[in-house]
Amino acid sequence: MATGSARQARIGARVPAEVYETLCRAAELSGATVNQFLVQSALEKAQAVIEREEVIRLSPRDWSWLLELMENPPEPNARLKAAARRYKKAMQDDAGTSFDWTP
């Protein structure tokens, strides 16, 4: 449970001297402490990784194509109808296997 102040956690890492020197130089050039530089850099990278995994990007052409399909979907073909039947059957079969305990 959070209190009035923000909760914080500690992160530590051991790195070779050359890596540390590079990080120190970069931090100094950006006007930050090494810790500030590391946290900001790691946060930017983490946000990029999360965005890459969670966001779908479409070209304007692909977006138009998708929007058109959503607004005017094609009639379902035989394979889609068969898949829908299989799905309904699976959902009915699963409904009977749920744990239903009453005292």
mmCIF file of N, CA and C in Angstrom:
data_model
loop_
_atom_site.group_PDB
_atom_site.id
_atom_site.type_symbol
_atom_site.label_atom_id
_atom_site.label_comp_id
_atom_site.label_asym_id
_atom_site.label_seq_id
_atom_site.Cartn_x
_atom_site.Cartn_y
_atom_site.Cartn_z
ATOM 1 N N MET A 1 0.848 -1.178 0.000
ATOM 2 C CA MET A 1 0.000 0.000 0.000
ATOM 3 C C MET A 1 0.887 1.232 0.000
ATOM 4 N N ALA A 2 0.661 2.150 -0.907
ATOM 5 C CA ALA A 2 1.481 3.350 -1.020
ATOM 6 C C ALA A 2 1.072 4.365 0.039
ATOM 7 N N THR A 3 2.061 5.067 0.553
ATOM 8 C CA THR A 3 1.783 6.117 1.519
ATOM 9 C C THR A 3 1.863 7.457 0.813
ATOM 10 N N GLY A 4 1.982 8.537 1.587
ATOM 11 C CA GLY A 4 2.043 9.865 0.997
ATOM 12 C C GLY A 4 3.231 10.048 0.077
ATOM 13 N N SER A 5 4.336 9.387 0.376
ATOM 14 C CA SER A 5 5.501 9.509 -0.491
ATOM 15 C C SER A 5 5.533 8.342 -1.477
ATOM 16 N N ALA A 6 6.185 8.577 -2.596
ATOM 17 C CA ALA A 6 6.259 7.553 -3.639
ATOM 18 C C ALA A 6 7.173 6.420 -3.183
ATOM 19 N N ARG A 7 6.754 5.196 -3.467
ATOM 20 C CA ARG A 7 7.590 4.037 -3.134
ATOM 21 C C ARG A 7 8.750 3.979 -4.099
ATOM 22 N N GLN A 8 9.884 3.548 -3.616
ATOM 23 C CA GLN A 8 11.067 3.436 -4.446
ATOM 24 C C GLN A 8 11.706 2.077 -4.253
ATOM 25 N N ALA A 9 12.422 1.629 -5.271
ATOM 26 C CA ALA A 9 13.165 0.380 -5.222
ATOM 27 C C ALA A 9 14.582 0.653 -5.712
ATOM 28 N N ARG A 10 15.484 -0.194 -5.336
ATOM 29 C CA ARG A 10 16.894 -0.021 -5.692
ATOM 30 C C ARG A 10 17.267 -0.999 -6.793
ATOM 31 N N ILE A 11 18.084 -0.522 -7.726
ATOM 32 C CA ILE A 11 18.635 -1.357 -8.789
ATOM 33 C C ILE A 11 20.147 -1.186 -8.737
ATOM 34 N N GLY A 12 20.856 -2.262 -8.832
ATOM 35 C CA GLY A 12 22.317 -2.192 -8.830
ATOM 36 C C GLY A 12 22.892 -3.072 -9.920
ATOM 37 N N ALA A 13 24.058 -2.714 -10.387
ATOM 38 C CA ALA A 13 24.705 -3.522 -11.430
ATOM 39 C C ALA A 13 26.213 -3.373 -11.329
ATOM 40 N N ARG A 14 26.902 -4.442 -11.583
ATOM 41 C CA ARG A 14 28.361 -4.400 -11.663
ATOM 42 C C ARG A 14 28.734 -4.460 -13.134
ATOM 43 N N VAL A 15 29.592 -3.541 -13.555
ATOM 44 C CA VAL A 15 29.989 -3.471 -14.959
ATOM 45 C C VAL A 15 31.496 -3.322 -15.045
ATOM 46 N N PRO A 16 32.066 -3.694 -16.170
ATOM 47 C CA PRO A 16 33.507 -3.479 -16.355
ATOM 48 C C PRO A 16 33.842 -1.984 -16.297
ATOM 49 N N ALA A 17 35.064 -1.684 -15.951
ATOM 50 C CA ALA A 17 35.504 -0.293 -15.784
ATOM 51 C C ALA A 17 35.284 0.521 -17.064
ATOM 52 N N GLU A 18 35.505 -0.077 -18.226
ATOM 53 C CA GLU A 18 35.339 0.646 -19.484
ATOM 54 C C GLU A 18 33.876 1.044 -19.690
ATOM 55 N N VAL A 19 32.978 0.159 -19.324
ATOM 56 C CA VAL A 19 31.552 0.458 -19.456
ATOM 57 C C VAL A 19 31.179 1.588 -18.508
ATOM 58 N N TYR A 20 31.671 1.510 -17.276
ATOM 59 C CA TYR A 20 31.372 2.553 -16.292
ATOM 60 C C TYR A 20 31.892 3.907 -16.761
ATOM 61 N N GLU A 21 33.084 3.930 -17.310
ATOM 62 C CA GLU A 21 33.652 5.187 -17.805
ATOM 63 C C GLU A 21 32.811 5.760 -18.946
ATOM 64 N N THR A 22 32.345 4.912 -19.820
ATOM 65 C CA THR A 22 31.501 5.359 -20.922
ATOM 66 C C THR A 22 30.193 5.928 -20.390
ATOM 67 N N LEU A 23 29.610 5.239 -19.424
ATOM 68 C CA LEU A 23 28.365 5.724 -18.830
ATOM 69 C C LEU A 23 28.571 7.049 -18.113
ATOM 70 N N CYS A 24 29.690 7.188 -17.414
ATOM 71 C CA CYS A 24 30.001 8.447 -16.725
ATOM 72 C C CYS A 24 30.147 9.585 -17.723
ATOM 73 N N ARG A 25 30.828 9.313 -18.823
ATOM 74 C CA ARG A 25 31.031 10.355 -19.832
ATOM 75 C C ARG A 25 29.699 10.777 -20.454
ATOM 76 N N ALA A 26 28.890 9.802 -20.791
ATOM 77 C CA ALA A 26 27.585 10.107 -21.388
ATOM 78 C C ALA A 26 26.709 10.878 -20.407
ATOM 79 N N ALA A 27 26.729 10.477 -19.139
ATOM 80 C CA ALA A 27 25.938 11.179 -18.132
ATOM 81 C C ALA A 27 26.413 12.617 -18.001
ATOM 82 N N GLU A 28 27.709 12.812 -17.957
ATOM 83 C CA GLU A 28 28.264 14.163 -17.834
ATOM 84 C C GLU A 28 27.875 15.022 -19.030
ATOM 85 N N LEU A 29 27.963 14.456 -20.225
ATOM 86 C CA LEU A 29 27.605 15.206 -21.432
ATOM 87 C C LEU A 29 26.121 15.572 -21.467
ATOM 88 N N SER A 30 25.294 14.751 -20.846
ATOM 89 C CA SER A 30 23.863 15.048 -20.845
ATOM 90 C C SER A 30 23.438 15.862 -19.625
ATOM 91 N N GLY A 31 24.380 16.174 -18.761
ATOM 92 C CA GLY A 31 24.080 17.000 -17.594
ATOM 93 C C GLY A 31 23.350 16.268 -16.495
ATOM 94 N N ALA A 32 23.575 14.972 -16.376
ATOM 95 C CA ALA A 32 22.895 14.167 -15.366
ATOM 96 C C ALA A 32 23.923 13.397 -14.552
ATOM 97 N N THR A 33 23.467 12.903 -13.401
ATOM 98 C CA THR A 33 24.323 11.995 -12.647
ATOM 99 C C THR A 33 24.294 10.643 -13.350
ATOM 100 N N VAL A 34 25.209 9.778 -12.977
ATOM 101 C CA VAL A 34 25.226 8.443 -13.587
ATOM 102 C C VAL A 34 23.920 7.720 -13.278
ATOM 103 N N ASN A 35 23.465 7.823 -12.043
ATOM 104 C CA ASN A 35 22.198 7.161 -11.696
ATOM 105 C C ASN A 35 21.039 7.723 -12.502
ATOM 106 N N GLN A 36 20.946 9.037 -12.614
ATOM 107 C CA GLN A 36 19.871 9.641 -13.400
ATOM 108 C C GLN A 36 19.952 9.182 -14.853
ATOM 109 N N PHE A 37 21.170 9.187 -15.393
ATOM 110 C CA PHE A 37 21.363 8.769 -16.778
ATOM 111 C C PHE A 37 20.947 7.311 -16.970
ATOM 112 N N LEU A 38 21.359 6.436 -16.052
ATOM 113 C CA LEU A 38 21.023 5.018 -16.177
ATOM 114 C C LEU A 38 19.515 4.789 -16.087
ATOM 115 N N VAL A 39 18.888 5.430 -15.109
ATOM 116 C CA VAL A 39 17.449 5.238 -14.942
ATOM 117 C C VAL A 39 16.700 5.757 -16.160
ATOM 118 N N GLN A 40 17.050 6.951 -16.627
ATOM 119 C CA GLN A 40 16.360 7.521 -17.786
ATOM 120 C C GLN A 40 16.574 6.663 -19.037
ATOM 121 N N SER A 41 17.805 6.223 -19.250
ATOM 122 C CA SER A 41 18.106 5.392 -20.422
ATOM 123 C C SER A 41 17.376 4.058 -20.357
ATOM 124 N N ALA A 42 17.398 3.430 -19.187
ATOM 125 C CA ALA A 42 16.721 2.138 -19.034
ATOM 126 C C ALA A 42 15.218 2.303 -19.196
ATOM 127 N N LEU A 43 14.666 3.379 -18.651
ATOM 128 C CA LEU A 43 13.229 3.621 -18.771
ATOM 129 C C LEU A 43 12.823 3.831 -20.227
ATOM 130 N N GLU A 44 13.608 4.614 -20.964
ATOM 131 C CA GLU A 44 13.311 4.834 -22.385
ATOM 132 C C GLU A 44 13.340 3.523 -23.153
ATOM 133 N N LYS A 45 14.339 2.694 -22.872
ATOM 134 C CA LYS A 45 14.453 1.399 -23.553
ATOM 135 C C LYS A 45 13.285 0.495 -23.175
ATOM 136 N N ALA A 46 12.931 0.475 -21.889
ATOM 137 C CA ALA A 46 11.817 -0.361 -21.432
ATOM 138 C C ALA A 46 10.519 0.063 -22.092
ATOM 139 N N GLN A 47 10.278 1.361 -22.171
ATOM 140 C CA GLN A 47 9.054 1.854 -22.811
ATOM 141 C C GLN A 47 9.021 1.497 -24.291
ATOM 142 N N ALA A 48 10.184 1.551 -24.953
ATOM 143 C CA ALA A 48 10.248 1.191 -26.370
ATOM 144 C C ALA A 48 9.941 -0.288 -26.571
ATOM 145 N N VAL A 49 10.480 -1.137 -25.697
ATOM 146 C CA VAL A 49 10.225 -2.577 -25.804
ATOM 147 C C VAL A 49 8.744 -2.866 -25.582
ATOM 148 N N ILE A 50 8.154 -2.261 -24.562
ATOM 149 C CA ILE A 50 6.735 -2.475 -24.280
ATOM 150 C C ILE A 50 5.883 -1.989 -25.446
ATOM 151 N N GLU A 51 6.190 -0.821 -25.971
ATOM 152 C CA GLU A 51 5.420 -0.297 -27.106
ATOM 153 C C GLU A 51 5.551 -1.206 -28.321
ATOM 154 N N ARG A 52 6.763 -1.689 -28.581
ATOM 155 C CA ARG A 52 6.982 -2.567 -29.733
ATOM 156 C C ARG A 52 6.151 -3.838 -29.623
ATOM 157 N N GLU A 53 5.975 -4.341 -28.400
ATOM 158 C CA GLU A 53 5.230 -5.576 -28.206
ATOM 159 C C GLU A 53 3.722 -5.370 -28.106
ATOM 160 N N GLU A 54 3.277 -4.179 -27.716
ATOM 161 C CA GLU A 54 1.854 -3.975 -27.464
ATOM 162 C C GLU A 54 1.140 -3.117 -28.510
ATOM 163 N N VAL A 55 1.871 -2.404 -29.340
ATOM 164 C CA VAL A 55 1.254 -1.489 -30.296
ATOM 165 C C VAL A 55 1.381 -2.056 -31.707
ATOM 166 N N ILE A 56 0.298 -2.037 -32.417
ATOM 167 C CA ILE A 56 0.309 -2.468 -33.817
ATOM 168 C C ILE A 56 0.338 -1.214 -34.678
ATOM 169 N N ARG A 57 1.303 -1.133 -35.549
ATOM 170 C CA ARG A 57 1.434 0.026 -36.423
ATOM 171 C C ARG A 57 1.042 -0.381 -37.840
ATOM 172 N N LEU A 58 0.225 0.455 -38.447
ATOM 173 C CA LEU A 58 -0.217 0.203 -39.814
ATOM 174 C C LEU A 58 0.135 1.390 -40.692
ATOM 175 N N SER A 59 0.453 1.086 -41.939
ATOM 176 C CA SER A 59 0.650 2.156 -42.910
ATOM 177 C C SER A 59 -0.714 2.771 -43.207
ATOM 178 N N PRO A 60 -0.745 3.983 -43.752
ATOM 179 C CA PRO A 60 -2.050 4.571 -44.113
ATOM 180 C C PRO A 60 -2.855 3.676 -45.054
ATOM 181 N N ARG A 61 -2.179 3.017 -45.967
ATOM 182 C CA ARG A 61 -2.874 2.122 -46.906
ATOM 183 C C ARG A 61 -3.481 0.933 -46.173
ATOM 184 N N ASP A 62 -2.690 0.314 -45.265
ATOM 185 C CA ASP A 62 -3.191 -0.824 -44.511
ATOM 186 C C ASP A 62 -4.310 -0.415 -43.560
ATOM 187 N N TRP A 63 -4.200 0.777 -42.960
ATOM 188 C CA TRP A 63 -5.253 1.270 -42.078
ATOM 189 C C TRP A 63 -6.556 1.441 -42.857
ATOM 190 N N SER A 64 -6.477 2.007 -44.049
ATOM 191 C CA SER A 64 -7.679 2.176 -44.881
ATOM 192 C C SER A 64 -8.289 0.834 -45.229
ATOM 193 N N TRP A 65 -7.443 -0.126 -45.567
ATOM 194 C CA TRP A 65 -7.905 -1.473 -45.912
ATOM 195 C C TRP A 65 -8.612 -2.112 -44.721
ATOM 196 N N LEU A 66 -8.011 -2.012 -43.517
ATOM 197 C CA LEU A 66 -8.607 -2.592 -42.323
ATOM 198 C C LEU A 66 -9.928 -1.905 -41.979
ATOM 199 N N LEU A 67 -9.949 -0.598 -42.058
ATOM 200 C CA LEU A 67 -11.165 0.152 -41.769
ATOM 201 C C LEU A 67 -12.285 -0.227 -42.741
ATOM 202 N N GLU A 68 -11.950 -0.366 -43.994
ATOM 203 C CA GLU A 68 -12.935 -0.768 -44.999
ATOM 204 C C GLU A 68 -13.493 -2.149 -44.679
ATOM 205 N N LEU A 69 -12.624 -3.090 -44.289
ATOM 206 C CA LEU A 69 -13.094 -4.429 -43.938
ATOM 207 C C LEU A 69 -13.974 -4.419 -42.695
ATOM 208 N N MET A 70 -13.647 -3.561 -41.739
ATOM 209 C CA MET A 70 -14.456 -3.484 -40.523
ATOM 210 C C MET A 70 -15.821 -2.862 -40.809
ATOM 211 N N GLU A 71 -15.859 -1.865 -41.670
ATOM 212 C CA GLU A 71 -17.123 -1.204 -41.985
ATOM 213 C C GLU A 71 -17.970 -2.017 -42.959
ATOM 214 N N ASN A 72 -17.326 -2.753 -43.835
ATOM 215 C CA ASN A 72 -18.027 -3.557 -44.839
ATOM 216 C C ASN A 72 -17.414 -4.963 -44.882
ATOM 217 N N PRO A 73 -17.684 -5.772 -43.869
ATOM 218 C CA PRO A 73 -17.062 -7.103 -43.846
ATOM 219 C C PRO A 73 -17.603 -7.976 -44.974
ATOM 220 N N PRO A 74 -16.757 -8.846 -45.514
ATOM 221 C CA PRO A 74 -17.229 -9.751 -46.561
ATOM 222 C C PRO A 74 -18.158 -10.808 -45.962
ATOM 223 N N GLU A 75 -18.955 -11.420 -46.806
ATOM 224 C CA GLU A 75 -19.830 -12.501 -46.353
ATOM 225 C C GLU A 75 -18.956 -13.664 -45.871
ATOM 226 N N PRO A 76 -19.359 -14.342 -44.801
ATOM 227 C CA PRO A 76 -18.552 -15.461 -44.310
ATOM 228 C C PRO A 76 -18.522 -16.601 -45.333
ATOM 229 N N ASN A 77 -17.335 -17.152 -45.540
ATOM 230 C CA ASN A 77 -17.202 -18.280 -46.459
ATOM 231 C C ASN A 77 -17.387 -19.592 -45.685
ATOM 232 N N ALA A 78 -17.287 -20.700 -46.370
ATOM 233 C CA ALA A 78 -17.540 -22.003 -45.757
ATOM 234 C C ALA A 78 -16.556 -22.289 -44.626
ATOM 235 N N ARG A 79 -15.307 -21.930 -44.799
ATOM 236 C CA ARG A 79 -14.309 -22.193 -43.754
ATOM 237 C C ARG A 79 -14.602 -21.388 -42.492
ATOM 238 N N LEU A 80 -15.016 -20.143 -42.646
ATOM 239 C CA LEU A 80 -15.341 -19.318 -41.488
ATOM 240 C C LEU A 80 -16.582 -19.861 -40.776
ATOM 241 N N LYS A 81 -17.574 -20.277 -41.542
ATOM 242 C CA LYS A 81 -18.775 -20.843 -40.939
ATOM 243 C C LYS A 81 -18.444 -22.116 -40.161
ATOM 244 N N ALA A 82 -17.577 -22.961 -40.731
ATOM 245 C CA ALA A 82 -17.174 -24.196 -40.044
ATOM 246 C C ALA A 82 -16.405 -23.866 -38.768
ATOM 247 N N ALA A 83 -15.553 -22.864 -38.825
ATOM 248 C CA ALA A 83 -14.797 -22.459 -37.640
ATOM 249 C C ALA A 83 -15.736 -21.941 -36.558
ATOM 250 N N ALA A 84 -16.753 -21.199 -36.932
ATOM 251 C CA ALA A 84 -17.726 -20.681 -35.969
ATOM 252 C C ALA A 84 -18.487 -21.832 -35.312
ATOM 253 N N ARG A 85 -18.854 -22.843 -36.094
ATOM 254 C CA ARG A 85 -19.543 -24.009 -35.529
ATOM 255 C C ARG A 85 -18.644 -24.744 -34.536
ATOM 256 N N ARG A 86 -17.368 -24.931 -34.905
ATOM 257 C CA ARG A 86 -16.424 -25.597 -34.004
ATOM 258 C C ARG A 86 -16.251 -24.797 -32.717
ATOM 259 N N TYR A 87 -16.183 -23.488 -32.843
ATOM 260 C CA TYR A 87 -16.026 -22.630 -31.668
ATOM 261 C C TYR A 87 -17.240 -22.746 -30.747
ATOM 262 N N LYS A 88 -18.430 -22.675 -31.310
ATOM 263 C CA LYS A 88 -19.650 -22.795 -30.504
ATOM 264 C C LYS A 88 -19.705 -24.131 -29.791
ATOM 265 N N LYS A 89 -19.324 -25.201 -30.508
ATOM 266 C CA LYS A 89 -19.337 -26.535 -29.906
ATOM 267 C C LYS A 89 -18.314 -26.609 -28.776
ATOM 268 N N ALA A 90 -17.140 -26.041 -28.991
ATOM 269 C CA ALA A 90 -16.111 -26.059 -27.951
ATOM 270 C C ALA A 90 -16.562 -25.279 -26.723
ATOM 271 N N MET A 91 -17.246 -24.155 -26.938
ATOM 272 C CA MET A 91 -17.731 -23.361 -25.808
ATOM 273 C C MET A 91 -18.808 -24.124 -25.041
ATOM 274 N N GLN A 92 -19.672 -24.859 -25.753
ATOM 275 C CA GLN A 92 -20.703 -25.653 -25.084
ATOM 276 C C GLN A 92 -20.069 -26.803 -24.310
ATOM 277 N N ASP A 93 -19.055 -27.440 -24.904
ATOM 278 C CA ASP A 93 -18.368 -28.542 -24.233
ATOM 279 C C ASP A 93 -17.650 -28.039 -22.984
ATOM 280 N N ASP A 94 -17.020 -26.860 -23.073
ATOM 281 C CA ASP A 94 -16.309 -26.293 -21.931
ATOM 282 C C ASP A 94 -17.264 -25.883 -20.828
ATOM 283 N N ALA A 95 -18.470 -25.479 -21.187
ATOM 284 C CA ALA A 95 -19.443 -25.044 -20.182
ATOM 285 C C ALA A 95 -19.799 -26.208 -19.254
ATOM 286 N N GLY A 96 -19.810 -27.408 -19.759
ATOM 287 C CA GLY A 96 -20.140 -28.570 -18.944
ATOM 288 C C GLY A 96 -18.998 -29.061 -18.097
ATOM 289 N N THR A 97 -17.774 -28.565 -18.316
ATOM 290 C CA THR A 97 -16.634 -29.072 -17.560
ATOM 291 C C THR A 97 -16.188 -28.118 -16.471
ATOM 292 N N SER A 98 -16.872 -26.996 -16.315
ATOM 293 C CA SER A 98 -16.462 -26.064 -15.275
ATOM 294 C C SER A 98 -16.792 -26.646 -13.917
ATOM 295 N N PHE A 99 -16.014 -26.278 -12.925
ATOM 296 C CA PHE A 99 -16.188 -26.784 -11.573
ATOM 297 C C PHE A 99 -17.360 -26.049 -10.933
ATOM 298 N N ASP A 100 -18.390 -26.782 -10.611
ATOM 299 C CA ASP A 100 -19.571 -26.184 -10.006
ATOM 300 C C ASP A 100 -19.854 -26.934 -8.708
ATOM 301 N N TRP A 101 -19.389 -26.386 -7.623
ATOM 302 C CA TRP A 101 -19.571 -27.019 -6.333
ATOM 303 C C TRP A 101 -20.524 -26.220 -5.498
ATOM 304 N N THR A 102 -21.527 -26.884 -4.980
ATOM 305 C CA THR A 102 -22.437 -26.216 -4.059
ATOM 306 C C THR A 102 -22.446 -27.016 -2.767
ATOM 307 N N PRO A 103 -22.387 -26.352 -1.630
ATOM 308 C CA PRO A 103 -22.365 -27.089 -0.344
ATOM 309 C C PRO A 103 -23.696 -27.722 -0.010
#
